[in-house]
Amino acid sequence: MSPLVGSDRGLIDLAEIAAERFRDLQVRAAFLARDIDTGLEVGIGVDRPMPLASVAKVPLALVVADRIAGGEIDGATMVTLAAAERSYGPYGLSAFTHDATCSVADLMLMMLGLSDNAAADALFDLVTPREVDEQLAEWGVEGLRVRHRMQPMYDYATRVAGHDFALATQLAVEGRRPRGRHVIDSLDVERATVGSPRACVDLLERIWRDEIAKPEATEMVRRLMGKQVFTHRIAADLLADDIQFAGKTGGFLTLRHEIAVVTHPGGRVAIAVLTDSDRTARIQNDVDLAIAATARDAVEALASRRP
């Protein structure tokens, strides 16, 4: 069982409830929720590295936003994405049927709001994965590595499974090797873009407290994460008029993730829930609901402990 984390006995009990919830669903889960202002936290497996899928778009966005703020990149620059060369994805520019032209700033919106892979890889053309990774290291970000663009996630899968989604998902479940190695590179923690719940929460906390990059950059990332259209995971049980939500989902084969900051009347909670299912169903709504319940319980528990 993954180690439990809690700032008091009651929070450790809550972590155990969450761990059991995911075990019952045959899901390998790691999560951390932290009150940004008090430091109280609750989680399970908080230092476990996992492939991040589209969650990687948050550090990419931060580095691009920082370069826009510093004048190295002009957010108004227009970028044309050719239909035949765009990265695969179900939403946004990835799904367009013709060439499309978009500003750098609007590529940021498409990437974080719709999880647009084509927009993300167009931004990776401006700031490479290596540059993002090196910038994170300069900022002292630990436990998070950016190693590839978005398109290679799919390329690595089709290399071993062709275009058979069912086979790719089966290999995602059965292809784990000793020492964390995996037959699909984008699910291998030694070769994929990876992060732990603690690394993700630390990054969110620094963004929300303006303790990383330039203030104009952190403000931009907060604003764009607040425009995410997907509310089926962390936000599902937290939608209310007095709650603000800013998040980023990530999903690929058996991975279902989300990181977010929930701002409620009493404070702010940074959350990262990273999951890897042992089941091969394409749609697993019960996992999304488990993520939502875990986030709700954590936010309520941490709010009840505020002075």
Coordinates of C-alpha atoms in Angstrom, one line a residue:
M1 CA 0.0 0.0 0.0
S2 CA 1.2 3.5 -0.8
P3 CA 2.4 5.5 2.2
L4 CA -0.3 7.7 3.8
V5 CA 0.2 11.4 4.5
G6 CA -1.8 13.5 6.9
S7 CA -1.1 16.5 9.1
D8 CA -3.2 14.9 11.9
R9 CA -4.8 11.6 12.7
G10 CA -8.1 12.5 11.1
L11 CA -6.4 13.4 7.8
I12 CA -4.5 10.1 7.8
D13 CA -7.8 8.3 8.3
L14 CA -9.2 10.3 5.3
A15 CA -6.1 9.2 3.2
E16 CA -6.9 5.6 4.1
I17 CA -10.5 6.0 2.9
A18 CA -9.2 7.4 -0.4
A19 CA -6.7 4.6 -0.8
E20 CA -9.4 2.0 -0.2
R21 CA -11.7 3.7 -2.7
F22 CA -9.1 3.4 -5.5
R23 CA -8.1 -0.1 -4.5
D24 CA -11.8 -1.2 -4.9
L25 CA -11.7 0.2 -8.5
Q26 CA -8.4 -1.6 -9.3
V27 CA -6.7 1.8 -9.7
R28 CA -3.1 2.7 -8.7
A29 CA -3.6 6.2 -7.3
A30 CA -1.4 8.8 -5.8
F31 CA -2.7 12.1 -4.6
L32 CA -1.9 15.1 -2.4
A33 CA -4.1 18.0 -1.3
R34 CA -2.6 21.0 0.5
D35 CA -4.0 24.1 2.0
I36 CA -1.8 26.7 0.4
D37 CA -2.2 29.1 3.4
T38 CA -1.9 26.8 6.4
G39 CA 0.3 24.0 4.9
L40 CA -2.0 21.3 6.2
E41 CA -2.1 18.4 3.8
V42 CA -3.4 14.9 3.1
G43 CA -2.4 12.3 0.5
I44 CA -1.3 8.9 -0.5
G45 CA 1.9 7.9 -2.4
V46 CA 2.7 11.6 -2.7
D47 CA 6.3 11.1 -4.0
R48 CA 5.4 8.4 -6.5
P49 CA 6.5 9.5 -10.0
M50 CA 3.9 8.9 -12.7
P51 CA 3.7 9.7 -16.4
L52 CA 1.8 13.0 -16.6
A53 CA 0.2 13.0 -20.0
S54 CA -1.5 16.4 -20.6
V55 CA -0.7 17.6 -17.1
A56 CA 2.7 18.5 -18.6
K57 CA 1.0 21.4 -20.4
V58 CA 1.1 23.4 -17.1
P59 CA 4.9 23.6 -16.8
L60 CA 5.1 24.2 -20.6
A61 CA 2.6 27.1 -20.2
L62 CA 4.5 28.6 -17.3
V63 CA 7.8 28.6 -19.2
V64 CA 6.2 30.1 -22.4
A65 CA 4.3 32.7 -20.2
D66 CA 7.5 33.7 -18.5
R67 CA 9.2 34.3 -21.9
I68 CA 6.3 36.3 -23.0
A69 CA 6.5 38.4 -19.8
G70 CA 10.2 38.8 -20.4
G71 CA 9.8 39.9 -24.0
E72 CA 11.6 36.9 -25.5
I73 CA 8.3 35.7 -27.2
D74 CA 5.6 37.9 -28.5
G75 CA 2.2 36.6 -27.6
A76 CA 0.7 38.3 -30.6
T77 CA 2.9 36.4 -33.1
M78 CA 0.7 34.4 -35.5
V79 CA 1.5 30.7 -36.0
T80 CA 0.1 28.6 -38.8
L81 CA -0.5 24.9 -38.1
A82 CA -0.7 22.8 -41.3
A83 CA -3.5 20.2 -41.2
A84 CA -1.2 17.4 -42.4
E85 CA 1.4 18.1 -39.7
R86 CA -0.6 18.8 -36.6
S87 CA -0.3 16.6 -33.5
Y88 CA -3.1 14.1 -32.9
G89 CA -5.9 14.9 -30.4
P90 CA -9.7 15.0 -30.1
Y91 CA -10.1 18.7 -29.3
G92 CA -9.2 22.1 -30.6
L93 CA -6.8 22.7 -33.5
S94 CA -5.9 19.0 -33.4
A95 CA -9.4 18.2 -34.7
F96 CA -9.5 20.9 -37.4
T97 CA -9.7 19.7 -40.9
H98 CA -7.8 22.6 -42.6
D99 CA -4.8 24.7 -41.9
A100 CA -5.3 27.1 -39.0
T101 CA -3.5 30.3 -37.9
C102 CA -3.5 31.3 -34.3
S103 CA -1.6 33.7 -32.0
V104 CA 0.9 32.3 -29.5
A105 CA -1.3 33.7 -26.7
D106 CA -4.4 31.9 -28.1
L107 CA -2.4 28.7 -28.5
M108 CA -1.9 28.9 -24.7
L109 CA -5.7 29.3 -24.2
M110 CA -6.4 26.3 -26.5
M111 CA -3.7 24.2 -24.8
L112 CA -5.0 24.8 -21.2
G113 CA -8.7 25.4 -21.9
L114 CA -9.2 22.4 -24.3
S115 CA -6.1 20.4 -23.7
D116 CA -5.3 20.9 -27.4
N117 CA -2.2 18.7 -28.3
A118 CA -1.6 20.6 -31.6
A119 CA -1.5 23.9 -29.7
A120 CA 0.9 22.4 -27.1
D121 CA 3.3 21.0 -29.8
A122 CA 3.2 24.4 -31.6
L123 CA 4.4 25.9 -28.3
F124 CA 7.0 23.2 -28.0
D125 CA 8.3 24.4 -31.3
L126 CA 9.1 27.7 -29.5
V127 CA 10.4 26.3 -26.3
T128 CA 11.6 22.7 -26.6
P129 CA 11.0 20.0 -23.9
R130 CA 14.7 20.2 -23.0
E131 CA 14.4 24.0 -22.5
V132 CA 11.3 23.5 -20.4
D133 CA 13.0 20.9 -18.3
E134 CA 16.1 23.0 -17.8
Q135 CA 14.1 26.0 -16.8
L136 CA 12.2 24.0 -14.2
A137 CA 15.5 22.9 -12.8
E138 CA 16.7 26.5 -12.7
W139 CA 13.6 27.4 -10.7
G140 CA 14.3 24.6 -8.3
V141 CA 11.4 22.4 -9.3
E142 CA 12.0 18.9 -8.1
G143 CA 10.3 15.7 -8.9
L144 CA 9.0 16.8 -12.3
R145 CA 10.7 16.0 -15.7
V146 CA 9.6 17.2 -19.1
R147 CA 11.1 14.8 -21.7
H148 CA 8.9 14.9 -24.9
R149 CA 6.3 16.7 -26.9
M150 CA 2.6 15.5 -26.9
Q151 CA 2.7 13.6 -30.2
P152 CA 5.3 11.1 -29.1
M153 CA 2.8 9.8 -26.5
Y154 CA 0.8 8.4 -29.4
D155 CA 3.8 7.5 -31.5
Y156 CA 5.2 5.3 -28.7
A157 CA 1.9 3.5 -28.4
T158 CA 1.4 2.9 -32.1
R159 CA 4.9 1.6 -32.4
V160 CA 4.0 -1.4 -30.3
A161 CA 0.2 -1.7 -31.0
G162 CA -0.3 -0.1 -34.4
H163 CA -3.6 1.8 -34.4
D164 CA -5.4 -0.8 -32.3
F165 CA -6.6 1.1 -29.3
A166 CA -7.8 -2.0 -27.5
L167 CA -4.4 -3.7 -27.9
A168 CA -2.6 -0.5 -26.8
T169 CA -4.8 -0.4 -23.6
Q170 CA -4.1 -4.1 -22.9
L171 CA -0.4 -3.5 -23.3
A172 CA -0.7 -0.5 -21.0
V173 CA -2.0 -2.8 -18.3
E174 CA 0.1 -5.9 -19.0
G175 CA 3.2 -4.2 -20.3
R176 CA 4.7 -3.2 -17.0
R177 CA 8.2 -4.5 -16.4
P178 CA 10.4 -4.8 -13.3
R179 CA 11.9 -1.5 -11.9
G180 CA 9.1 0.5 -13.5
R181 CA 10.0 -0.2 -17.1
H182 CA 7.1 -0.4 -19.5
V183 CA 6.8 -1.6 -23.1
I184 CA 5.2 1.7 -24.1
D185 CA 7.8 4.5 -23.6
S186 CA 5.2 7.1 -22.8
L187 CA 4.1 5.0 -19.7
D188 CA 7.7 4.4 -18.6
V189 CA 8.7 6.7 -15.7
E190 CA 12.4 6.6 -16.9
R191 CA 11.5 7.8 -20.4
A192 CA 8.2 9.7 -20.2
T193 CA 7.4 13.2 -18.9
V194 CA 6.7 12.4 -15.2
G195 CA 5.9 14.0 -11.9
S196 CA 4.7 13.1 -8.5
P197 CA 1.7 14.6 -6.6
R198 CA 4.0 16.5 -4.4
A199 CA 5.9 18.0 -7.3
C200 CA 2.6 19.0 -9.0
V201 CA 1.2 20.6 -5.8
D202 CA 4.5 22.3 -5.1
L203 CA 4.4 23.8 -8.6
L204 CA 0.8 25.0 -8.2
E205 CA 1.5 26.5 -4.8
R206 CA 4.4 28.5 -6.2
I207 CA 2.3 29.7 -9.1
W208 CA -0.6 30.8 -6.9
R209 CA 1.8 32.5 -4.4
D210 CA 3.8 34.2 -7.2
E211 CA 7.0 32.5 -6.0
I212 CA 8.1 31.2 -9.4
A213 CA 8.7 32.9 -12.8
K214 CA 7.5 36.5 -13.3
P215 CA 4.3 37.6 -11.7
E216 CA 2.8 38.4 -15.2
A217 CA 3.5 34.7 -16.1
T218 CA 2.0 33.2 -13.0
E219 CA -1.1 35.4 -13.4
M220 CA -1.5 34.3 -17.0
V221 CA -1.3 30.6 -16.1
R222 CA -3.8 31.0 -13.2
R223 CA -6.2 32.8 -15.6
L224 CA -5.9 30.2 -18.4
M225 CA -6.2 27.2 -16.0
G226 CA -9.4 28.8 -14.8
K227 CA -10.8 28.5 -18.3
Q228 CA -10.5 24.7 -18.5
V229 CA -13.8 23.4 -19.9
F230 CA -13.5 19.9 -18.3
T231 CA -15.3 19.5 -14.9
H232 CA -15.7 15.7 -14.7
R233 CA -12.9 15.0 -12.2
I234 CA -11.7 17.2 -9.3
A235 CA -14.4 19.9 -10.0
A236 CA -17.3 17.5 -10.3
D237 CA -18.3 17.6 -6.6
L238 CA -17.1 21.2 -6.0
L239 CA -19.1 23.2 -8.4
A240 CA -20.7 26.1 -6.5
D241 CA -21.1 29.8 -6.9
D242 CA -18.7 30.6 -4.1
I243 CA -15.9 28.2 -5.3
Q244 CA -13.4 29.1 -8.0
F245 CA -11.7 26.3 -9.8
A246 CA -8.6 26.3 -12.0
G247 CA -7.3 22.9 -13.2
K248 CA -5.6 20.8 -15.9
T249 CA -6.6 17.2 -16.7
G250 CA -4.4 14.6 -18.2
G251 CA -5.4 11.3 -19.8
F252 CA -3.8 8.6 -21.9
L253 CA -4.7 4.9 -22.2
T254 CA -5.0 3.9 -18.5
L255 CA -4.0 7.3 -17.1
R256 CA -6.6 9.6 -15.6
H257 CA -5.2 12.7 -13.9
E258 CA -6.0 16.2 -12.8
I259 CA -4.2 18.9 -10.9
A260 CA -6.0 22.0 -9.7
V261 CA -6.4 24.8 -7.2
V262 CA -9.7 25.1 -5.5
T263 CA -10.4 28.6 -4.0
H264 CA -13.3 28.5 -1.5
P265 CA -14.6 31.2 1.0
G266 CA -12.1 29.9 3.6
G267 CA -9.0 29.5 1.6
R268 CA -7.1 27.8 -1.3
V269 CA -6.3 24.1 -1.7
A270 CA -3.9 22.8 -4.3
I271 CA -4.6 19.2 -5.4
A272 CA -3.0 16.6 -7.6
V273 CA -4.7 13.3 -8.2
L274 CA -2.8 10.9 -10.5
T275 CA -4.3 7.5 -11.4
D276 CA -3.4 4.5 -13.4
S277 CA -6.1 1.9 -13.9
D278 CA -5.6 -1.9 -14.1
R279 CA -8.7 -2.2 -16.2
T280 CA -8.9 -1.8 -20.0
A281 CA -12.3 -0.1 -20.5
R282 CA -12.0 3.0 -22.6
I283 CA -14.5 4.9 -20.4
Q284 CA -14.2 4.5 -16.6
N285 CA -16.6 7.1 -15.1
D286 CA -16.2 5.5 -11.7
V287 CA -12.6 6.5 -11.6
D288 CA -13.5 10.1 -12.5
L289 CA -16.1 10.0 -9.7
A290 CA -13.5 8.6 -7.3
I291 CA -11.2 11.5 -8.1
A292 CA -14.0 13.9 -7.5
A293 CA -15.0 12.3 -4.2
T294 CA -11.3 12.3 -3.0
A295 CA -10.9 16.0 -3.9
R296 CA -14.2 17.0 -2.2
D297 CA -13.3 15.1 1.0
A298 CA -9.9 16.7 1.1
V299 CA -11.1 20.2 0.5
E300 CA -13.8 19.9 3.2
A301 CA -11.4 18.3 5.7
L302 CA -8.7 20.9 5.2
A303 CA -11.3 23.8 5.3
S304 CA -12.6 22.5 8.6
R305 CA -9.1 22.8 10.1
R306 CA -8.5 26.4 9.3
P307 CA -8.2 28.8 12.3

